[in-house]
mmCIF file of C-alpha atoms and ligand atoms in Angstrom:
data_model
loop_
_atom_site.group_PDB
_atom_site.id
_atom_site.type_symbol
_atom_site.label_atom_id
_atom_site.label_comp_id
_atom_site.label_asym_id
_atom_site.label_seq_id
_atom_site.Cartn_x
_atom_site.Cartn_y
_atom_site.Cartn_z
ATOM 1 C CA MET X 1 -0.003 -0.003 0.003
ATOM 2 C CA SER X 2 2.819 2.386 0.850
ATOM 3 C CA TYR X 3 3.912 2.312 -2.802
ATOM 4 C CA ILE X 4 0.588 3.660 -4.034
ATOM 5 C CA ARG X 5 0.565 7.356 -5.034
ATOM 6 C CA PRO X 6 -0.779 9.518 -2.173
ATOM 7 C CA GLU X 7 -3.439 11.000 -4.494
ATOM 8 C CA ILE X 8 -4.892 7.527 -5.013
ATOM 9 C CA LEU X 9 -4.767 6.629 -1.323
ATOM 10 C CA ALA X 10 -6.540 9.875 -0.469
ATOM 11 C CA MET X 11 -9.403 9.541 -2.961
ATOM 12 C CA GLN X 12 -12.639 7.613 -2.575
ATOM 13 C CA GLY X 13 -12.971 6.432 -6.165
ATOM 14 C CA TYR X 14 -16.030 6.683 -8.388
ATOM 15 C CA VAL X 15 -18.919 4.489 -7.256
ATOM 16 C CA PRO X 16 -21.083 3.388 -10.203
ATOM 17 C CA GLY X 17 -24.853 3.007 -9.802
ATOM 18 C CA GLU X 18 -26.166 -0.382 -8.671
ATOM 19 C CA GLN X 19 -26.000 -2.971 -11.462
ATOM 20 C CA PRO X 20 -27.802 -6.096 -10.193
ATOM 21 C CA GLN X 21 -26.792 -9.015 -12.416
ATOM 22 C CA GLU X 22 -29.453 -11.433 -11.242
ATOM 23 C CA GLY X 23 -33.167 -11.465 -10.525
ATOM 24 C CA SER X 24 -35.829 -9.379 -12.184
ATOM 25 C CA VAL X 25 -35.816 -5.717 -11.240
ATOM 26 C CA VAL X 26 -37.389 -2.767 -12.972
ATOM 27 C CA LYS X 27 -34.139 -0.927 -13.519
ATOM 28 C CA LEU X 28 -34.605 2.816 -13.649
ATOM 29 C CA ASN X 29 -31.389 3.884 -11.904
ATOM 30 C CA THR X 30 -28.616 4.346 -14.474
ATOM 31 C CA ASN X 31 -30.356 5.887 -17.473
ATOM 32 C CA GLU X 32 -30.126 2.939 -19.792
ATOM 33 C CA ASN X 33 -32.461 2.702 -22.767
ATOM 34 C CA PRO X 34 -35.316 0.288 -21.938
ATOM 35 C CA TYR X 35 -35.502 -1.025 -25.517
ATOM 36 C CA PRO X 36 -33.092 -3.354 -27.354
ATOM 37 C CA SER X 37 -30.733 -1.708 -29.846
ATOM 38 C CA SER X 38 -31.234 -1.752 -33.622
ATOM 39 C CA PRO X 39 -31.286 -5.349 -34.977
ATOM 40 C CA ALA X 40 -28.500 -4.250 -37.347
ATOM 41 C CA VAL X 41 -26.161 -4.152 -34.324
ATOM 42 C CA GLN X 42 -26.517 -7.870 -33.587
ATOM 43 C CA ARG X 43 -26.025 -8.753 -37.241
ATOM 44 C CA ALA X 44 -22.864 -6.627 -37.485
ATOM 45 C CA ILE X 45 -21.398 -8.146 -34.315
ATOM 46 C CA GLY X 46 -22.244 -11.629 -35.621
ATOM 47 C CA ARG X 47 -20.370 -10.891 -38.867
ATOM 48 C CA ALA X 48 -17.366 -9.550 -36.918
ATOM 49 C CA ILE X 49 -17.283 -12.753 -34.817
ATOM 50 C CA GLN X 50 -17.461 -14.892 -37.965
ATOM 51 C CA MET X 51 -14.499 -13.031 -39.431
ATOM 52 C CA GLY X 52 -12.507 -14.027 -36.330
ATOM 53 C CA LEU X 53 -11.024 -12.015 -33.508
ATOM 54 C CA GLN X 54 -7.391 -13.051 -33.900
ATOM 55 C CA LYS X 55 -6.320 -9.688 -35.327
ATOM 56 C CA TYR X 56 -6.123 -6.342 -33.532
ATOM 57 C CA PRO X 57 -8.938 -3.936 -34.364
ATOM 58 C CA ASP X 58 -8.558 -0.685 -36.296
ATOM 59 C CA PRO X 59 -6.858 1.592 -33.690
ATOM 60 C CA MET X 60 -8.916 4.615 -34.801
ATOM 61 C CA ALA X 61 -12.277 2.893 -35.441
ATOM 62 C CA ASN X 62 -12.364 4.506 -38.884
ATOM 63 C CA ALA X 63 -15.553 2.779 -40.033
ATOM 64 C CA PHE X 64 -17.407 4.491 -37.190
ATOM 65 C CA ARG X 65 -15.605 7.801 -37.631
ATOM 66 C CA GLN X 66 -16.632 8.013 -41.270
ATOM 67 C CA ARG X 67 -20.342 7.474 -40.569
ATOM 68 C CA ALA X 68 -20.346 9.824 -37.591
ATOM 69 C CA ALA X 69 -18.436 12.478 -39.558
ATOM 70 C CA GLN X 70 -21.026 12.368 -42.358
ATOM 71 C CA LEU X 71 -23.830 12.880 -39.862
ATOM 72 C CA LEU X 72 -22.041 15.806 -38.217
ATOM 73 C CA GLY X 73 -20.855 17.461 -41.432
ATOM 74 C CA VAL X 74 -17.149 17.248 -40.556
ATOM 75 C CA GLU X 75 -14.180 15.207 -41.761
ATOM 76 C CA PRO X 76 -13.336 11.958 -39.881
ATOM 77 C CA ASN X 77 -10.233 13.548 -38.360
ATOM 78 C CA TRP X 78 -12.554 15.662 -36.145
ATOM 79 C CA ILE X 79 -13.558 12.512 -34.241
ATOM 80 C CA LEU X 80 -11.840 10.235 -31.730
ATOM 81 C CA CYS X 81 -13.585 7.097 -30.461
ATOM 82 C CA GLY X 82 -13.435 5.547 -27.015
ATOM 83 C CA ASN X 83 -14.505 2.639 -24.845
ATOM 84 C CA GLY X 84 -17.629 4.477 -23.717
ATOM 85 C CA SER X 85 -17.562 8.230 -23.289
ATOM 86 C CA ASP X 86 -16.006 7.687 -19.844
ATOM 87 C CA ASP X 87 -12.857 6.557 -21.686
ATOM 88 C CA ILE X 88 -12.978 9.784 -23.710
ATOM 89 C CA LEU X 89 -13.359 11.876 -20.536
ATOM 90 C CA THR X 90 -10.310 10.104 -19.097
ATOM 91 C CA ILE X 91 -8.262 10.766 -22.244
ATOM 92 C CA VAL X 92 -9.231 14.440 -22.300
ATOM 93 C CA THR X 93 -8.484 14.956 -18.615
ATOM 94 C CA ARG X 94 -5.093 13.265 -18.956
ATOM 95 C CA ALA X 95 -4.288 15.442 -21.953
ATOM 96 C CA PHE X 96 -5.219 18.810 -20.414
ATOM 97 C CA VAL X 97 -4.931 18.539 -16.645
ATOM 98 C CA GLY X 98 -1.673 17.905 -14.758
ATOM 99 C CA GLN X 99 -0.528 17.677 -11.149
ATOM 100 C CA GLY X 100 -1.585 20.749 -9.164
ATOM 101 C CA ASP X 101 -3.887 22.084 -11.894
ATOM 102 C CA LEU X 102 -7.539 23.038 -11.534
ATOM 103 C CA LEU X 103 -10.503 21.358 -13.254
ATOM 104 C CA ARG X 104 -13.916 23.054 -13.093
ATOM 105 C CA LEU X 105 -17.279 21.330 -13.056
ATOM 106 C CA PRO X 106 -20.806 22.392 -12.142
ATOM 107 C CA HIS X 107 -22.522 20.969 -9.074
ATOM 108 C CA PRO X 108 -24.663 18.877 -8.848
ATOM 109 C CA SER X 109 -23.524 17.053 -11.969
ATOM 110 C CA TYR X 110 -21.567 13.991 -13.094
ATOM 111 C CA ILE X 111 -19.268 12.989 -10.229
ATOM 112 C CA LEU X 112 -16.738 11.207 -12.450
ATOM 113 C CA TYR X 113 -15.147 14.539 -13.533
ATOM 114 C CA LYS X 114 -14.014 15.082 -9.943
ATOM 115 C CA THR X 115 -12.577 11.574 -9.749
ATOM 116 C CA LEU X 116 -10.642 12.190 -12.968
ATOM 117 C CA ALA X 117 -9.159 15.380 -11.511
ATOM 118 C CA GLN X 118 -8.116 13.516 -8.363
ATOM 119 C CA LEU X 119 -6.419 10.816 -10.434
ATOM 120 C CA GLN X 120 -4.285 13.515 -12.002
ATOM 121 C CA GLY X 121 -3.339 15.013 -8.642
ATOM 122 C CA ALA X 122 -5.374 18.064 -9.645
ATOM 123 C CA THR X 123 -8.071 19.954 -7.761
ATOM 124 C CA ALA X 124 -11.716 19.865 -8.796
ATOM 125 C CA GLU X 125 -13.574 23.143 -8.356
ATOM 126 C CA GLU X 126 -17.332 22.697 -8.120
ATOM 127 C CA VAL X 127 -19.402 25.708 -9.142
ATOM 128 C CA TYR X 128 -22.959 25.423 -7.873
ATOM 129 C CA PHE X 129 -25.853 25.651 -10.285
ATOM 130 C CA GLN X 130 -28.432 28.283 -9.465
ATOM 131 C CA LYS X 131 -31.731 27.001 -8.087
ATOM 132 C CA ASP X 132 -33.218 27.172 -11.601
ATOM 133 C CA TRP X 133 -30.279 25.093 -12.949
ATOM 134 C CA SER X 134 -28.701 28.004 -14.779
ATOM 135 C CA LEU X 135 -25.011 28.807 -14.339
ATOM 136 C CA ASP X 136 -23.930 32.190 -13.115
ATOM 137 C CA ASP X 137 -20.716 33.966 -14.067
ATOM 138 C CA ASP X 138 -18.679 32.140 -11.400
ATOM 139 C CA PHE X 139 -18.445 29.326 -13.912
ATOM 140 C CA LEU X 140 -16.625 31.488 -16.443
ATOM 141 C CA ARG X 141 -14.265 33.303 -14.111
ATOM 142 C CA PRO X 142 -10.569 32.868 -15.015
ATOM 143 C CA LYS X 143 -8.373 31.400 -12.280
ATOM 144 C CA PRO X 144 -4.702 30.521 -12.171
ATOM 145 C CA ARG X 145 -4.024 26.914 -13.185
ATOM 146 C CA LEU X 146 -7.558 26.400 -14.487
ATOM 147 C CA LYS X 147 -6.922 23.949 -17.362
ATOM 148 C CA LEU X 148 -10.273 22.372 -18.236
ATOM 149 C CA ALA X 149 -13.983 22.811 -17.587
ATOM 150 C CA TYR X 150 -16.688 20.152 -17.919
ATOM 151 C CA LEU X 151 -20.342 20.822 -18.577
ATOM 152 C CA PRO X 152 -22.796 17.953 -19.011
ATOM 153 C CA ASN X 153 -25.531 19.155 -21.328
ATOM 154 C CA PRO X 154 -28.216 17.909 -20.677
ATOM 155 C CA ASN X 155 -27.037 17.807 -17.089
ATOM 156 C CA SER X 156 -27.425 14.876 -14.734
ATOM 157 C CA PRO X 157 -29.319 14.631 -12.383
ATOM 158 C CA SER X 158 -31.465 17.576 -13.504
ATOM 159 C CA GLY X 159 -31.973 16.792 -17.208
ATOM 160 C CA THR X 160 -31.774 20.536 -17.851
ATOM 161 C CA MET X 161 -29.792 22.297 -20.605
ATOM 162 C CA ILE X 162 -27.659 25.373 -21.018
ATOM 163 C CA SER X 163 -28.352 27.006 -24.394
ATOM 164 C CA PRO X 164 -25.699 26.849 -27.148
ATOM 165 C CA GLN X 165 -25.511 30.664 -27.024
ATOM 166 C CA ARG X 166 -24.697 30.620 -23.287
ATOM 167 C CA ILE X 167 -22.133 27.848 -23.913
ATOM 168 C CA ARG X 168 -20.512 30.036 -26.569
ATOM 169 C CA GLU X 169 -20.270 32.859 -23.993
ATOM 170 C CA ILE X 170 -18.881 30.563 -21.319
ATOM 171 C CA ALA X 171 -16.200 29.173 -23.630
ATOM 172 C CA ALA X 172 -15.202 32.647 -24.822
ATOM 173 C CA ALA X 173 -14.727 33.885 -21.266
ATOM 174 C CA LEU X 174 -12.948 30.811 -19.898
ATOM 175 C CA PRO X 175 -9.134 30.762 -20.008
ATOM 176 C CA CYS X 176 -9.234 27.018 -20.811
ATOM 177 C CA PRO X 177 -11.101 24.560 -23.061
ATOM 178 C CA LEU X 178 -14.665 23.497 -22.289
ATOM 179 C CA VAL X 179 -15.893 19.937 -22.727
ATOM 180 C CA VAL X 180 -19.626 19.819 -23.387
ATOM 181 C CA ASP X 181 -20.635 16.292 -22.344
ATOM 182 C CA GLU X 182 -23.554 15.399 -24.601
ATOM 183 C CA ALA X 183 -24.129 11.852 -23.340
ATOM 184 C CA TYR X 184 -27.909 12.532 -23.302
ATOM 185 C CA VAL X 185 -28.221 15.025 -26.134
ATOM 186 C CA ASP X 186 -30.131 12.763 -28.527
ATOM 187 C CA PHE X 187 -33.174 13.163 -26.271
ATOM 188 C CA ALA X 188 -32.888 16.981 -26.329
ATOM 189 C CA ASP X 189 -34.115 19.705 -28.675
ATOM 190 C CA THR X 190 -30.691 21.221 -29.388
ATOM 191 C CA ASN X 191 -26.979 20.417 -29.240
ATOM 192 C CA CYS X 192 -23.570 22.100 -29.421
ATOM 193 C CA ALA X 193 -21.848 20.111 -32.196
ATOM 194 C CA ALA X 194 -21.798 23.170 -34.496
ATOM 195 C CA LEU X 195 -19.860 25.197 -31.914
ATOM 196 C CA VAL X 196 -16.843 22.899 -32.305
ATOM 197 C CA LYS X 197 -16.347 24.364 -35.778
ATOM 198 C CA GLU X 198 -16.204 27.891 -34.339
ATOM 199 C CA THR X 199 -13.443 27.378 -31.767
ATOM 200 C CA ASP X 200 -10.898 24.813 -30.615
ATOM 201 C CA LYS X 201 -11.876 25.705 -27.037
ATOM 202 C CA ILE X 202 -15.124 23.732 -27.325
ATOM 203 C CA MET X 203 -15.131 19.938 -27.495
ATOM 204 C CA VAL X 204 -18.250 17.800 -27.540
ATOM 205 C CA THR X 205 -18.447 14.236 -26.209
ATOM 206 C CA ARG X 206 -21.147 11.720 -27.113
ATOM 207 C CA SER X 207 -22.166 8.258 -25.955
ATOM 208 C CA LEU X 208 -23.873 5.312 -27.643
ATOM 209 C CA SER X 209 -24.866 3.969 -24.224
ATOM 210 C CA LYS X 210 -28.136 5.858 -23.868
ATOM 211 C CA SER X 211 -29.793 6.873 -27.135
ATOM 212 C CA TYR X 212 -28.499 3.868 -29.116
ATOM 213 C CA ALA X 213 -29.248 1.428 -26.263
ATOM 214 C CA LEU X 214 -25.665 0.141 -26.138
ATOM 215 C CA ALA X 215 -24.533 0.698 -22.540
ATOM 216 C CA GLY X 216 -23.240 -2.880 -22.465
ATOM 217 C CA LEU X 217 -21.130 -2.463 -25.603
ATOM 218 C CA ARG X 218 -19.078 0.532 -24.422
ATOM 219 C CA PHE X 219 -18.685 3.111 -27.183
ATOM 220 C CA GLY X 220 -18.413 6.886 -27.154
ATOM 221 C CA TYR X 221 -16.616 9.608 -29.077
ATOM 222 C CA ILE X 222 -15.438 13.182 -29.018
ATOM 223 C CA VAL X 223 -15.786 15.878 -31.668
ATOM 224 C CA ALA X 224 -12.985 18.462 -31.664
ATOM 225 C CA GLN X 225 -10.811 20.328 -34.109
ATOM 226 C CA PRO X 226 -8.213 18.114 -35.852
ATOM 227 C CA PRO X 227 -5.114 19.541 -34.065
ATOM 228 C CA VAL X 228 -6.788 18.681 -30.733
ATOM 229 C CA ILE X 229 -7.717 15.176 -31.912
ATOM 230 C CA GLU X 230 -4.108 14.630 -32.990
ATOM 231 C CA GLN X 231 -2.908 15.285 -29.445
ATOM 232 C CA LEU X 232 -5.656 13.190 -27.821
ATOM 233 C CA GLU X 233 -4.648 10.292 -30.059
ATOM 234 C CA LYS X 234 -1.308 10.167 -28.254
ATOM 235 C CA VAL X 235 -3.016 9.730 -24.900
ATOM 236 C CA LYS X 236 -5.473 6.946 -25.687
ATOM 237 C CA ASP X 237 -4.722 3.227 -25.370
ATOM 238 C CA SER X 238 -3.607 1.823 -28.743
ATOM 239 C CA TYR X 239 -6.706 -0.327 -29.182
ATOM 240 C CA ASN X 240 -9.214 1.349 -26.928
ATOM 241 C CA CYS X 241 -12.229 0.112 -28.932
ATOM 242 C CA ASP X 242 -12.520 -3.592 -29.625
ATOM 243 C CA ALA X 243 -13.568 -5.137 -32.948
ATOM 244 C CA LEU X 244 -17.071 -6.059 -31.755
ATOM 245 C CA SER X 245 -17.834 -2.624 -30.346
ATOM 246 C CA ILE X 246 -16.599 -0.917 -33.512
ATOM 247 C CA ALA X 247 -18.822 -3.180 -35.651
ATOM 248 C CA GLY X 248 -21.842 -2.736 -33.371
ATOM 249 C CA ALA X 249 -21.461 1.014 -32.937
ATOM 250 C CA THR X 250 -21.041 1.563 -36.680
ATOM 251 C CA ALA X 251 -24.206 -0.410 -37.428
ATOM 252 C CA ALA X 252 -26.059 1.516 -34.706
ATOM 253 C CA ILE X 253 -25.169 4.968 -35.979
ATOM 254 C CA ASP X 254 -26.007 3.845 -39.511
ATOM 255 C CA ASP X 255 -29.582 3.134 -38.450
ATOM 256 C CA GLN X 256 -30.896 6.657 -37.951
ATOM 257 C CA ALA X 257 -34.470 5.482 -38.499
ATOM 258 C CA TRP X 258 -34.165 3.308 -35.367
ATOM 259 C CA LEU X 259 -32.822 6.309 -33.457
ATOM 260 C CA ALA X 260 -35.698 8.569 -34.514
ATOM 261 C CA ASP X 261 -38.280 5.967 -33.513
ATOM 262 C CA ASN X 262 -36.603 5.379 -30.153
ATOM 263 C CA GLN X 263 -36.289 9.108 -29.433
ATOM 264 C CA ALA X 264 -40.004 9.569 -30.018
ATOM 265 C CA LYS X 265 -40.911 6.702 -27.677
ATOM 266 C CA VAL X 266 -38.577 7.849 -24.888
ATOM 267 C CA ARG X 267 -39.752 11.462 -25.119
ATOM 268 C CA ALA X 268 -43.422 10.436 -24.957
ATOM 269 C CA SER X 269 -42.736 8.233 -21.922
ATOM 270 C CA ARG X 270 -40.742 11.061 -20.325
ATOM 271 C CA ASP X 271 -43.841 13.279 -20.528
ATOM 272 C CA ARG X 272 -45.917 10.531 -18.877
ATOM 273 C CA LEU X 273 -43.381 10.060 -16.077
ATOM 274 C CA THR X 274 -43.076 13.829 -15.484
ATOM 275 C CA ALA X 275 -46.855 14.290 -15.305
ATOM 276 C CA GLY X 276 -47.252 11.245 -13.055
ATOM 277 C CA MET X 277 -44.591 12.421 -10.605
ATOM 278 C CA ARG X 278 -46.018 15.952 -10.466
ATOM 279 C CA ALA X 279 -49.447 14.525 -9.762
ATOM 280 C CA LEU X 280 -47.861 12.864 -6.700
ATOM 281 C CA GLY X 281 -46.558 16.216 -5.465
ATOM 282 C CA PHE X 282 -42.954 15.937 -6.599
ATOM 283 C CA ALA X 283 -41.221 19.114 -7.825
ATOM 284 C CA THR X 284 -40.206 17.317 -11.016
ATOM 285 C CA VAL X 285 -37.899 19.291 -13.276
ATOM 286 C CA ASP X 286 -38.621 19.506 -17.034
ATOM 287 C CA SER X 287 -36.097 17.142 -18.614
ATOM 288 C CA GLN X 288 -34.298 17.105 -21.969
ATOM 289 C CA ALA X 289 -32.726 13.726 -21.178
ATOM 290 C CA ASN X 290 -33.927 10.129 -20.653
ATOM 291 C CA PHE X 291 -34.419 10.593 -16.908
ATOM 292 C CA VAL X 292 -36.207 13.011 -14.635
ATOM 293 C CA TRP X 293 -35.145 14.637 -11.363
ATOM 294 C CA ASN X 294 -37.707 14.541 -8.582
ATOM 295 C CA PRO X 295 -37.224 16.457 -5.342
ATOM 296 C CA HIS X 296 -40.175 16.587 -2.974
ATOM 297 C CA HIS X 297 -40.767 19.615 -0.779
ATOM 298 C CA SER X 298 -42.751 17.930 1.993
ATOM 299 C CA VAL X 299 -42.067 14.164 1.896
ATOM 300 C CA PRO X 300 -38.617 12.645 2.683
ATOM 301 C CA VAL X 301 -37.606 10.771 -0.471
ATOM 302 C CA LYS X 302 -34.940 8.368 0.788
ATOM 303 C CA PRO X 303 -37.521 5.998 2.353
ATOM 304 C CA LEU X 304 -39.357 6.025 -0.998
ATOM 305 C CA TYR X 305 -36.204 4.871 -2.778
ATOM 306 C CA GLU X 306 -35.816 2.083 -0.191
ATOM 307 C CA GLN X 307 -39.432 0.978 -0.437
ATOM 308 C CA LEU X 308 -39.316 0.980 -4.231
ATOM 309 C CA LYS X 309 -36.155 -1.118 -4.102
ATOM 310 C CA ALA X 310 -37.767 -3.609 -1.738
ATOM 311 C CA ALA X 311 -40.630 -3.884 -4.249
ATOM 312 C CA GLY X 312 -38.213 -4.568 -7.125
ATOM 313 C CA VAL X 313 -38.017 -1.092 -8.673
ATOM 314 C CA LEU X 314 -34.554 0.451 -8.671
ATOM 315 C CA VAL X 315 -34.301 4.251 -8.990
ATOM 316 C CA ARG X 316 -31.382 6.503 -8.020
ATOM 317 C CA TYR X 317 -31.467 8.349 -4.720
ATOM 318 C CA MET X 318 -29.135 11.349 -4.781
ATOM 319 C CA ASP X 319 -28.296 13.544 -1.811
ATOM 320 C CA TYR X 320 -26.242 16.661 -2.455
ATOM 321 C CA PRO X 321 -25.232 18.322 0.806
ATOM 322 C CA GLY X 322 -26.005 22.033 0.669
ATOM 323 C CA TRP X 323 -28.295 21.465 -2.257
ATOM 324 C CA GLY X 324 -30.917 18.868 -1.404
ATOM 325 C CA ASP X 325 -31.929 15.370 -2.336
ATOM 326 C CA GLY X 326 -34.236 13.706 -4.818
ATOM 327 C CA LEU X 327 -35.022 10.644 -6.864
ATOM 328 C CA ARG X 328 -33.542 10.426 -10.341
ATOM 329 C CA ILE X 329 -35.724 8.102 -12.360
ATOM 330 C CA SER X 330 -34.733 6.838 -15.814
ATOM 331 C CA VAL X 331 -37.381 6.832 -18.516
ATOM 332 C CA GLY X 332 -38.358 3.176 -18.885
ATOM 333 C CA THR X 333 -41.103 1.638 -20.996
ATOM 334 C CA ASN X 334 -44.637 2.822 -20.275
ATOM 335 C CA ASP X 335 -45.245 -0.405 -18.323
ATOM 336 C CA GLN X 336 -42.151 0.116 -16.163
ATOM 337 C CA ILE X 337 -43.155 3.708 -15.490
ATOM 338 C CA GLU X 338 -46.646 2.634 -14.533
ATOM 339 C CA THR X 339 -45.242 0.022 -12.113
ATOM 340 C CA CYS X 340 -43.086 2.693 -10.479
ATOM 341 C CA LEU X 341 -45.861 5.295 -10.309
ATOM 342 C CA SER X 342 -48.443 2.913 -8.916
ATOM 343 C CA LEU X 343 -46.056 1.834 -6.138
ATOM 344 C CA LEU X 344 -45.348 5.486 -5.330
ATOM 345 C CA ARG X 345 -49.078 6.243 -5.235
ATOM 346 C CA GLY X 346 -49.306 3.870 -2.286
ATOM 347 C CA MET X 347 -46.405 5.551 -0.481
ATOM 348 C CA VAL X 348 -46.793 9.328 -0.628
HETATM 349 C C1 LIG Y 401 -23.158 12.970 -17.924
HETATM 350 C C2 LIG Y 401 -22.580 11.632 -18.296
HETATM 351 N N1 LIG Y 401 -21.514 11.598 -19.094
HETATM 352 C C3 LIG Y 401 -20.959 10.434 -19.470
HETATM 353 C C4 LIG Y 401 -21.464 9.215 -19.039
HETATM 354 C C5 LIG Y 401 -20.753 7.962 -19.430
HETATM 355 O O1 LIG Y 401 -21.341 7.279 -20.449
HETATM 356 P P1 LIG Y 401 -20.664 6.055 -21.171
HETATM 357 O O2 LIG Y 401 -21.541 4.888 -20.929
HETATM 358 O O3 LIG Y 401 -20.590 6.452 -22.619
HETATM 359 O O4 LIG Y 401 -19.272 5.866 -20.594
HETATM 360 C C6 LIG Y 401 -22.576 9.207 -18.207
HETATM 361 C C7 LIG Y 401 -23.122 7.927 -17.720
HETATM 362 O O5 LIG Y 401 -24.012 7.783 -16.973
HETATM 363 C C8 LIG Y 401 -23.156 10.452 -17.825
HETATM 364 O O6 LIG Y 401 -24.210 10.491 -17.008
#
């Protein structure tokens, strides 16, 4: 133990949401898509298996890059792929943030950014969201050694968004690059991909885990200007995406009709869940993602999480000291949502 770096000994480590591997639970705790991915994904993975796995995969996942580039209206060298977008966030943090530096993130948001700063021996500075989930000018204030800022958009746990115009302002004022984490953006009305063309200070990350229903496959990517991508390439593992995930992810992004159909279903169910929670007295926030954030002003919510869990429905209980707590509930199928709501009706 004494040989371990002090930064690692001192940190807690990121704790992922519960992932029960057995039994039947209604799983609404880690924002997975409740539907199976496009059938084209299974076929593509089957073909890749038939071709054999004895060779290393394409280190840059070019098949995927080309399709994604076409969709985004950029050249493939604007894209770098990763083993889930968490891998991309790790690569970016390692590339920009060193020992003793400062990494900025909003709070409450995705806790992994803080863990990544700690791994680097850097300090994470959390800037609190306003009560309406907007960001005030503290987020854009220059500071010595500030090397990177993260902004999930839509944010988790709130599902709220900062407008592209405000993001443009934030990036212009910051003394460092801004990563806009768009893991949930396919469920939203807008996105920031176009801003990457305006400035090398804005980078956008995306995930296939949520909107393409591929959390188990592990595939994500970043869009940034080519000189940035060139540097990030040096930081990544040589073969950070395996042959099966490249085949599956490429087939998934090729099936935009599947995506459109899935988006429509998830958005409609999100409306149902939001209305149902509000009818139960929760102060549910309007969401642009595939989950909704539910504080309650008069009922303690932690016992509700526990009772739901005992009844086989897993949601995420989040408690942010100085901010408040709530239930973050992923948008499941209409049946799953109904199961959750009817249990809650008997509790509040
Ligand atoms: C805001 C945010 N960014 C990134 C991720 C990571 O996604 P991936 O599965 O692509 O690693 C998550 C996962 O929950 C998330 O909530």
